[in-house]
Amino acid sequence: MARVTAIEKGKEVEKMKRHVVALTLFAAALLCALMPLPTEAKDEKVTIVAFGDSLTAGLGLPENESFPAQLEAALKARGQDVTVINAGVSGDTSTAAVQRLDWALPEDASAVIVELGGNDALQGIPPEGTKAALAKIIEAAQAKGLPVLLAGMEAPRNMGKDYVDAFHAIFPELAAKYGVVLYPFFLDGVALDDSLMQGDGIHPNAKGVAKIVAQIMPKVDELLAQVKSKR
């Protein structure tokens, strides 16, 4: 009887050991299931540099109503951790902007929105000069591995048909050549609406900027998708 009892006790101990092991494995599996996978971790912060002239800088507007500020607010309202840096300088031509590009792009930049050309057209700068300067900006950004969204501009009709047509062609040609995201006309739906423009008839008011942000957002989404694909 003593031998049978010892055998039974041995079996009971082994059963308990297996139970403990099973519980341990279950606890480990539960812990792993509850832990977020690396790919589910919060997305890295994105920094977009809005590189342009007075239309980007927000001439005539409070800082929080400028294009970069309203774009950032719209993105954050959608739950996206995106910072938009205002690198707009009023009066800048495309050629002048080339000179400040290096220091305008911080080390943590993720992408660039290029909005230039308006002052070139107002000054009657030859379209080929504007195109060459914009090409340098795009090339410099891409050399840093930064996706680019190119915002187009239109020349005033009083510049003459040849000039207007040549200027218009700059932006789609550059977008095709460099494979960048294109928003054909930065002031689309705004420029000819007095209720969306400031008194100078050149710069959008806060409502005008809000409309630009809403309309350009699908292109910004394309830009952000390119940023994500590079990570």
C-alpha atoms as a PDB file:
ATOM      1  CA  MET A   1       0.000   0.000   0.000  1.00  0.00           C
ATOM      2  CA  ALA A   2       2.860   2.361   0.875  1.00  0.00           C
ATOM      3  CA  ARG A   3       4.331   1.814  -2.610  1.00  0.00           C
ATOM      4  CA  VAL A   4       0.991   2.559  -4.287  1.00  0.00           C
ATOM      5  CA  THR A   5       0.642   5.707  -2.212  1.00  0.00           C
ATOM      6  CA  ALA A   6       4.113   6.885  -3.242  1.00  0.00           C
ATOM      7  CA  ILE A   7       3.346   6.271  -6.900  1.00  0.00           C
ATOM      8  CA  GLU A   8       0.080   8.167  -6.619  1.00  0.00           C
ATOM      9  CA  LYS A   9       1.816  11.050  -4.912  1.00  0.00           C
ATOM     10  CA  GLY A  10       4.435  11.114  -7.687  1.00  0.00           C
ATOM     11  CA  LYS A  11       1.725  11.262 -10.292  1.00  0.00           C
ATOM     12  CA  GLU A  12      -0.003  14.069  -8.407  1.00  0.00           C
ATOM     13  CA  VAL A  13       3.244  16.071  -8.260  1.00  0.00           C
ATOM     14  CA  GLU A  14       3.800  15.627 -11.982  1.00  0.00           C
ATOM     15  CA  LYS A  15       0.220  16.702 -12.646  1.00  0.00           C
ATOM     16  CA  MET A  16       0.741  19.820 -10.554  1.00  0.00           C
ATOM     17  CA  LYS A  17       3.981  20.609 -12.392  1.00  0.00           C
ATOM     18  CA  ARG A  18       2.240  20.336 -15.757  1.00  0.00           C
ATOM     19  CA  HIS A  19      -0.534  22.609 -14.474  1.00  0.00           C
ATOM     20  CA  VAL A  20       1.972  25.220 -13.319  1.00  0.00           C
ATOM     21  CA  VAL A  21       3.782  25.092 -16.662  1.00  0.00           C
ATOM     22  CA  ALA A  22       0.491  25.452 -18.528  1.00  0.00           C
ATOM     23  CA  LEU A  23      -0.482  28.473 -16.427  1.00  0.00           C
ATOM     24  CA  THR A  24       2.937  30.043 -16.986  1.00  0.00           C
ATOM     25  CA  LEU A  25       2.694  29.587 -20.746  1.00  0.00           C
ATOM     26  CA  PHE A  26      -0.830  30.998 -20.768  1.00  0.00           C
ATOM     27  CA  ALA A  27       0.267  34.045 -18.787  1.00  0.00           C
ATOM     28  CA  ALA A  28       3.189  34.628 -21.142  1.00  0.00           C
ATOM     29  CA  ALA A  29       0.952  34.328 -24.197  1.00  0.00           C
ATOM     30  CA  LEU A  30      -1.570  36.741 -22.676  1.00  0.00           C
ATOM     31  CA  LEU A  31       1.176  39.251 -21.902  1.00  0.00           C
ATOM     32  CA  CYS A  32       2.497  39.075 -25.469  1.00  0.00           C
ATOM     33  CA  ALA A  33      -1.005  39.562 -26.854  1.00  0.00           C
ATOM     34  CA  LEU A  34      -1.520  42.678 -24.768  1.00  0.00           C
ATOM     35  CA  MET A  35       1.801  44.236 -25.723  1.00  0.00           C
ATOM     36  CA  PRO A  36       1.597  46.499 -28.847  1.00  0.00           C
ATOM     37  CA  LEU A  37       3.519  45.286 -31.825  1.00  0.00           C
ATOM     38  CA  PRO A  38       6.327  47.571 -33.053  1.00  0.00           C
ATOM     39  CA  THR A  39       4.351  48.333 -36.210  1.00  0.00           C
ATOM     40  CA  GLU A  40       1.398  49.405 -34.105  1.00  0.00           C
ATOM     41  CA  ALA A  41       3.406  51.905 -32.150  1.00  0.00           C
ATOM     42  CA  LYS A  42       2.510  55.557 -32.417  1.00  0.00           C
ATOM     43  CA  ASP A  43       3.639  56.998 -35.725  1.00  0.00           C
ATOM     44  CA  GLU A  44       6.808  59.049 -35.655  1.00  0.00           C
ATOM     45  CA  LYS A  45       6.346  62.772 -35.617  1.00  0.00           C
ATOM     46  CA  VAL A  46       6.352  64.374 -39.056  1.00  0.00           C
ATOM     47  CA  THR A  47       7.743  67.831 -39.826  1.00  0.00           C
ATOM     48  CA  ILE A  48       6.675  69.530 -43.042  1.00  0.00           C
ATOM     49  CA  VAL A  49       8.509  72.659 -44.155  1.00  0.00           C
ATOM     50  CA  ALA A  50       6.255  75.121 -46.001  1.00  0.00           C
ATOM     51  CA  PHE A  51       8.824  76.881 -48.173  1.00  0.00           C
ATOM     52  CA  GLY A  52       7.469  79.865 -50.038  1.00  0.00           C
ATOM     53  CA  ASP A  53       6.806  83.581 -50.316  1.00  0.00           C
ATOM     54  CA  SER A  54       4.223  85.888 -48.700  1.00  0.00           C
ATOM     55  CA  LEU A  55       1.386  83.485 -49.501  1.00  0.00           C
ATOM     56  CA  THR A  56       3.085  80.990 -47.206  1.00  0.00           C
ATOM     57  CA  ALA A  57       4.362  83.543 -44.695  1.00  0.00           C
ATOM     58  CA  GLY A  58       0.838  84.847 -44.150  1.00  0.00           C
ATOM     59  CA  LEU A  59       1.347  88.487 -45.029  1.00  0.00           C
ATOM     60  CA  GLY A  60      -1.410  90.597 -43.488  1.00  0.00           C
ATOM     61  CA  LEU A  61      -2.605  87.809 -41.196  1.00  0.00           C
ATOM     62  CA  PRO A  62      -2.017  86.861 -37.541  1.00  0.00           C
ATOM     63  CA  GLU A  63       0.524  84.039 -37.332  1.00  0.00           C
ATOM     64  CA  ASN A  64      -2.105  81.501 -36.306  1.00  0.00           C
ATOM     65  CA  GLU A  65      -4.112  82.195 -39.475  1.00  0.00           C
ATOM     66  CA  SER A  66      -1.256  81.671 -41.927  1.00  0.00           C
ATOM     67  CA  PHE A  67      -1.234  78.693 -44.296  1.00  0.00           C
ATOM     68  CA  PRO A  68       1.323  76.669 -42.289  1.00  0.00           C
ATOM     69  CA  ALA A  69      -0.541  77.271 -39.015  1.00  0.00           C
ATOM     70  CA  GLN A  70      -3.955  76.385 -40.432  1.00  0.00           C
ATOM     71  CA  LEU A  71      -2.586  73.312 -42.202  1.00  0.00           C
ATOM     72  CA  GLU A  72      -0.960  72.078 -38.992  1.00  0.00           C
ATOM     73  CA  ALA A  73      -4.164  72.682 -37.026  1.00  0.00           C
ATOM     74  CA  ALA A  74      -6.203  70.774 -39.620  1.00  0.00           C
ATOM     75  CA  LEU A  75      -3.817  67.811 -39.510  1.00  0.00           C
ATOM     76  CA  LYS A  76      -3.752  67.714 -35.709  1.00  0.00           C
ATOM     77  CA  ALA A  77      -7.565  67.883 -35.671  1.00  0.00           C
ATOM     78  CA  ARG A  78      -7.463  64.607 -37.606  1.00  0.00           C
ATOM     79  CA  GLY A  79      -5.190  63.117 -34.950  1.00  0.00           C
ATOM     80  CA  GLN A  80      -1.993  63.369 -36.990  1.00  0.00           C
ATOM     81  CA  ASP A  81       1.193  64.376 -35.187  1.00  0.00           C
ATOM     82  CA  VAL A  82       2.439  66.768 -37.847  1.00  0.00           C
ATOM     83  CA  THR A  83       4.303  70.039 -37.389  1.00  0.00           C
ATOM     84  CA  VAL A  84       4.282  72.529 -40.264  1.00  0.00           C
ATOM     85  CA  ILE A  85       7.156  75.010 -40.204  1.00  0.00           C
ATOM     86  CA  ASN A  86       6.532  78.435 -41.708  1.00  0.00           C
ATOM     87  CA  ALA A  87       9.511  79.032 -44.007  1.00  0.00           C
ATOM     88  CA  GLY A  88       7.811  81.711 -46.065  1.00  0.00           C
ATOM     89  CA  VAL A  89       9.540  85.008 -46.816  1.00  0.00           C
ATOM     90  CA  SER A  90       7.508  87.850 -48.261  1.00  0.00           C
ATOM     91  CA  GLY A  91       8.815  89.162 -51.562  1.00  0.00           C
ATOM     92  CA  ASP A  92      10.897  86.088 -52.325  1.00  0.00           C
ATOM     93  CA  THR A  93      11.353  85.073 -55.938  1.00  0.00           C
ATOM     94  CA  SER A  94      12.244  81.486 -56.753  1.00  0.00           C
ATOM     95  CA  THR A  95      15.873  82.470 -57.349  1.00  0.00           C
ATOM     96  CA  ALA A  96      16.114  84.319 -54.030  1.00  0.00           C
ATOM     97  CA  ALA A  97      14.603  81.330 -52.227  1.00  0.00           C
ATOM     98  CA  VAL A  98      17.332  79.040 -53.546  1.00  0.00           C
ATOM     99  CA  GLN A  99      19.881  81.013 -51.550  1.00  0.00           C
ATOM    100  CA  ARG A 100      18.219  80.287 -48.208  1.00  0.00           C
ATOM    101  CA  LEU A 101      17.096  76.713 -48.785  1.00  0.00           C
ATOM    102  CA  ASP A 102      19.892  75.008 -46.833  1.00  0.00           C
ATOM    103  CA  TRP A 103      19.213  76.809 -43.570  1.00  0.00           C
ATOM    104  CA  ALA A 104      15.434  76.708 -44.093  1.00  0.00           C
ATOM    105  CA  LEU A 105      15.403  72.894 -43.948  1.00  0.00           C
ATOM    106  CA  PRO A 106      16.046  71.634 -40.398  1.00  0.00           C
ATOM    107  CA  GLU A 107      17.630  68.273 -39.712  1.00  0.00           C
ATOM    108  CA  ASP A 108      14.308  66.800 -38.617  1.00  0.00           C
ATOM    109  CA  ALA A 109      12.441  67.855 -41.775  1.00  0.00           C
ATOM    110  CA  SER A 110      10.281  65.072 -43.221  1.00  0.00           C
ATOM    111  CA  ALA A 111       8.897  66.760 -46.348  1.00  0.00           C
ATOM    112  CA  VAL A 112       8.648  70.092 -48.153  1.00  0.00           C
ATOM    113  CA  ILE A 113       5.782  72.069 -49.653  1.00  0.00           C
ATOM    114  CA  VAL A 114       7.188  74.457 -52.265  1.00  0.00           C
ATOM    115  CA  GLU A 115       5.006  77.504 -52.974  1.00  0.00           C
ATOM    116  CA  LEU A 116       6.876  80.019 -55.113  1.00  0.00           C
ATOM    117  CA  GLY A 117       6.596  81.832 -58.406  1.00  0.00           C
ATOM    118  CA  GLY A 118       4.063  84.543 -57.681  1.00  0.00           C
ATOM    119  CA  ASN A 119       6.675  87.275 -57.339  1.00  0.00           C
ATOM    120  CA  ASP A 120       8.498  85.963 -60.399  1.00  0.00           C
ATOM    121  CA  ALA A 121       5.368  86.503 -62.482  1.00  0.00           C
ATOM    122  CA  LEU A 122       4.635  89.921 -61.009  1.00  0.00           C
ATOM    123  CA  GLN A 123       8.182  90.994 -61.847  1.00  0.00           C
ATOM    124  CA  GLY A 124       8.069  89.507 -65.326  1.00  0.00           C
ATOM    125  CA  ILE A 125      10.996  87.185 -64.687  1.00  0.00           C
ATOM    126  CA  PRO A 126      11.494  84.876 -67.692  1.00  0.00           C
ATOM    127  CA  PRO A 127       9.711  81.561 -67.068  1.00  0.00           C
ATOM    128  CA  GLU A 128      12.857  79.591 -67.861  1.00  0.00           C
ATOM    129  CA  GLY A 129      14.613  81.332 -64.955  1.00  0.00           C
ATOM    130  CA  THR A 130      11.793  80.492 -62.573  1.00  0.00           C
ATOM    131  CA  LYS A 131      11.752  76.899 -63.761  1.00  0.00           C
ATOM    132  CA  ALA A 132      15.524  76.539 -63.297  1.00  0.00           C
ATOM    133  CA  ALA A 133      15.347  77.913 -59.754  1.00  0.00           C
ATOM    134  CA  LEU A 134      12.447  75.674 -58.773  1.00  0.00           C
ATOM    135  CA  ALA A 135      14.312  72.695 -60.228  1.00  0.00           C
ATOM    136  CA  LYS A 136      17.271  73.476 -57.958  1.00  0.00           C
ATOM    137  CA  ILE A 137      14.981  73.608 -54.929  1.00  0.00           C
ATOM    138  CA  ILE A 138      13.364  70.284 -55.775  1.00  0.00           C
ATOM    139  CA  GLU A 139      16.723  68.646 -56.452  1.00  0.00           C
ATOM    140  CA  ALA A 140      18.152  69.912 -53.160  1.00  0.00           C
ATOM    141  CA  ALA A 141      15.157  68.613 -51.217  1.00  0.00           C
ATOM    142  CA  GLN A 142      15.264  65.230 -52.917  1.00  0.00           C
ATOM    143  CA  ALA A 143      19.007  65.009 -52.286  1.00  0.00           C
ATOM    144  CA  LYS A 144      18.114  65.123 -48.593  1.00  0.00           C
ATOM    145  CA  GLY A 145      15.560  62.372 -49.122  1.00  0.00           C
ATOM    146  CA  LEU A 146      12.598  64.715 -48.646  1.00  0.00           C
ATOM    147  CA  PRO A 147       9.344  64.207 -50.569  1.00  0.00           C
ATOM    148  CA  VAL A 148       8.080  67.395 -52.240  1.00  0.00           C
ATOM    149  CA  LEU A 149       4.651  68.872 -52.854  1.00  0.00           C
ATOM    150  CA  LEU A 150       4.885  71.531 -55.562  1.00  0.00           C
ATOM    151  CA  ALA A 151       2.175  74.194 -55.472  1.00  0.00           C
ATOM    152  CA  GLY A 152       1.659  75.854 -58.823  1.00  0.00           C
ATOM    153  CA  MET A 153       1.077  79.518 -59.565  1.00  0.00           C
ATOM    154  CA  GLU A 154      -0.425  81.430 -62.468  1.00  0.00           C
ATOM    155  CA  ALA A 155       0.853  84.580 -64.162  1.00  0.00           C
ATOM    156  CA  PRO A 156      -1.372  87.683 -64.508  1.00  0.00           C
ATOM    157  CA  ARG A 157      -3.179  87.740 -67.839  1.00  0.00           C
ATOM    158  CA  ASN A 158      -1.777  91.195 -68.606  1.00  0.00           C
ATOM    159  CA  MET A 159       1.640  89.582 -69.066  1.00  0.00           C
ATOM    160  CA  GLY A 160       0.493  88.321 -72.469  1.00  0.00           C
ATOM    161  CA  LYS A 161      -0.573  84.896 -73.683  1.00  0.00           C
ATOM    162  CA  ASP A 162       2.920  83.613 -74.500  1.00  0.00           C
ATOM    163  CA  TYR A 163       4.231  84.482 -71.046  1.00  0.00           C
ATOM    164  CA  VAL A 164       1.140  83.146 -69.288  1.00  0.00           C
ATOM    165  CA  ASP A 165       1.258  79.834 -71.165  1.00  0.00           C
ATOM    166  CA  ALA A 166       5.002  79.380 -70.609  1.00  0.00           C
ATOM    167  CA  PHE A 167       4.646  80.171 -66.909  1.00  0.00           C
ATOM    168  CA  HIS A 168       1.704  77.805 -66.467  1.00  0.00           C
ATOM    169  CA  ALA A 169       3.690  74.952 -68.025  1.00  0.00           C
ATOM    170  CA  ILE A 170       6.510  75.240 -65.462  1.00  0.00           C
ATOM    171  CA  PHE A 171       4.780  73.342 -62.687  1.00  0.00           C
ATOM    172  CA  PRO A 172       3.348  70.248 -64.411  1.00  0.00           C
ATOM    173  CA  GLU A 173       6.610  69.838 -66.324  1.00  0.00           C
ATOM    174  CA  LEU A 174       8.672  69.919 -63.129  1.00  0.00           C
ATOM    175  CA  ALA A 175       6.262  67.566 -61.358  1.00  0.00           C
ATOM    176  CA  ALA A 176       6.519  65.073 -64.201  1.00  0.00           C
ATOM    177  CA  LYS A 177      10.294  65.322 -64.425  1.00  0.00           C
ATOM    178  CA  TYR A 178      10.985  64.884 -60.706  1.00  0.00           C
ATOM    179  CA  GLY A 179       8.008  62.755 -59.712  1.00  0.00           C
ATOM    180  CA  VAL A 180       6.768  65.176 -57.053  1.00  0.00           C
ATOM    181  CA  VAL A 181       3.203  65.722 -55.861  1.00  0.00           C
ATOM    182  CA  LEU A 182       1.556  68.605 -57.744  1.00  0.00           C
ATOM    183  CA  TYR A 183      -1.169  70.977 -56.589  1.00  0.00           C
ATOM    184  CA  PRO A 184      -1.738  72.901 -59.837  1.00  0.00           C
ATOM    185  CA  PHE A 185      -2.692  76.332 -58.481  1.00  0.00           C
ATOM    186  CA  PHE A 186      -2.182  77.409 -54.868  1.00  0.00           C
ATOM    187  CA  LEU A 187      -4.946  80.061 -55.045  1.00  0.00           C
ATOM    188  CA  ASP A 188      -7.439  77.899 -56.914  1.00  0.00           C
ATOM    189  CA  GLY A 189     -11.007  78.979 -56.123  1.00  0.00           C
ATOM    190  CA  VAL A 190      -9.724  81.819 -53.960  1.00  0.00           C
ATOM    191  CA  ALA A 191      -7.938  84.348 -56.167  1.00  0.00           C
ATOM    192  CA  LEU A 192     -11.067  85.649 -57.914  1.00  0.00           C
ATOM    193  CA  ASP A 193     -13.338  85.641 -54.865  1.00  0.00           C
ATOM    194  CA  ASP A 194     -13.216  89.014 -53.108  1.00  0.00           C
ATOM    195  CA  SER A 195     -14.726  87.517 -49.960  1.00  0.00           C
ATOM    196  CA  LEU A 196     -11.669  85.268 -49.612  1.00  0.00           C
ATOM    197  CA  MET A 197      -9.022  87.862 -50.407  1.00  0.00           C
ATOM    198  CA  GLN A 198      -7.483  90.729 -48.494  1.00  0.00           C
ATOM    199  CA  GLY A 199      -7.907  94.282 -49.716  1.00  0.00           C
ATOM    200  CA  ASP A 200      -4.763  94.110 -51.863  1.00  0.00           C
ATOM    201  CA  GLY A 201      -6.396  91.513 -54.087  1.00  0.00           C
ATOM    202  CA  ILE A 202      -3.200  89.420 -53.928  1.00  0.00           C
ATOM    203  CA  HIS A 203      -3.191  87.675 -50.566  1.00  0.00           C
ATOM    204  CA  PRO A 204      -5.947  85.476 -49.122  1.00  0.00           C
ATOM    205  CA  ASN A 205      -7.649  86.342 -45.863  1.00  0.00           C
ATOM    206  CA  ALA A 206      -8.119  83.789 -43.085  1.00  0.00           C
ATOM    207  CA  LYS A 207     -11.181  82.269 -44.770  1.00  0.00           C
ATOM    208  CA  GLY A 208      -9.299  82.094 -48.042  1.00  0.00           C
ATOM    209  CA  VAL A 209      -6.427  80.268 -46.373  1.00  0.00           C
ATOM    210  CA  ALA A 210      -8.887  77.846 -44.795  1.00  0.00           C
ATOM    211  CA  LYS A 211     -10.245  77.034 -48.255  1.00  0.00           C
ATOM    212  CA  ILE A 212      -6.715  76.516 -49.605  1.00  0.00           C
ATOM    213  CA  VAL A 213      -5.977  74.124 -46.739  1.00  0.00           C
ATOM    214  CA  ALA A 214      -9.166  72.145 -47.364  1.00  0.00           C
ATOM    215  CA  GLN A 215      -8.509  71.879 -51.086  1.00  0.00           C
ATOM    216  CA  ILE A 216      -4.821  71.012 -50.871  1.00  0.00           C
ATOM    217  CA  MET A 217      -5.323  68.393 -48.128  1.00  0.00           C
ATOM    218  CA  PRO A 218      -5.645  65.393 -50.504  1.00  0.00           C
ATOM    219  CA  LYS A 219      -2.250  66.328 -51.945  1.00  0.00           C
ATOM    220  CA  VAL A 220      -0.828  66.700 -48.458  1.00  0.00           C
ATOM    221  CA  ASP A 221      -2.098  63.188 -47.757  1.00  0.00           C
ATOM    222  CA  GLU A 222      -0.151  61.980 -50.797  1.00  0.00           C
ATOM    223  CA  LEU A 223       2.926  63.745 -49.442  1.00  0.00           C
ATOM    224  CA  LEU A 224       2.512  62.131 -46.025  1.00  0.00           C
ATOM    225  CA  ALA A 225       2.092  58.716 -47.658  1.00  0.00           C
ATOM    226  CA  GLN A 226       5.469  59.226 -49.332  1.00  0.00           C
ATOM    227  CA  VAL A 227       6.997  60.177 -45.987  1.00  0.00           C
ATOM    228  CA  LYS A 228       5.622  57.006 -44.413  1.00  0.00           C
ATOM    229  CA  SER A 229       6.916  54.838 -47.245  1.00  0.00           C
ATOM    230  CA  LYS A 230      10.446  56.072 -46.598  1.00  0.00           C
ATOM    231  CA  ARG A 231      10.419  55.020 -42.949  1.00  0.00           C
END
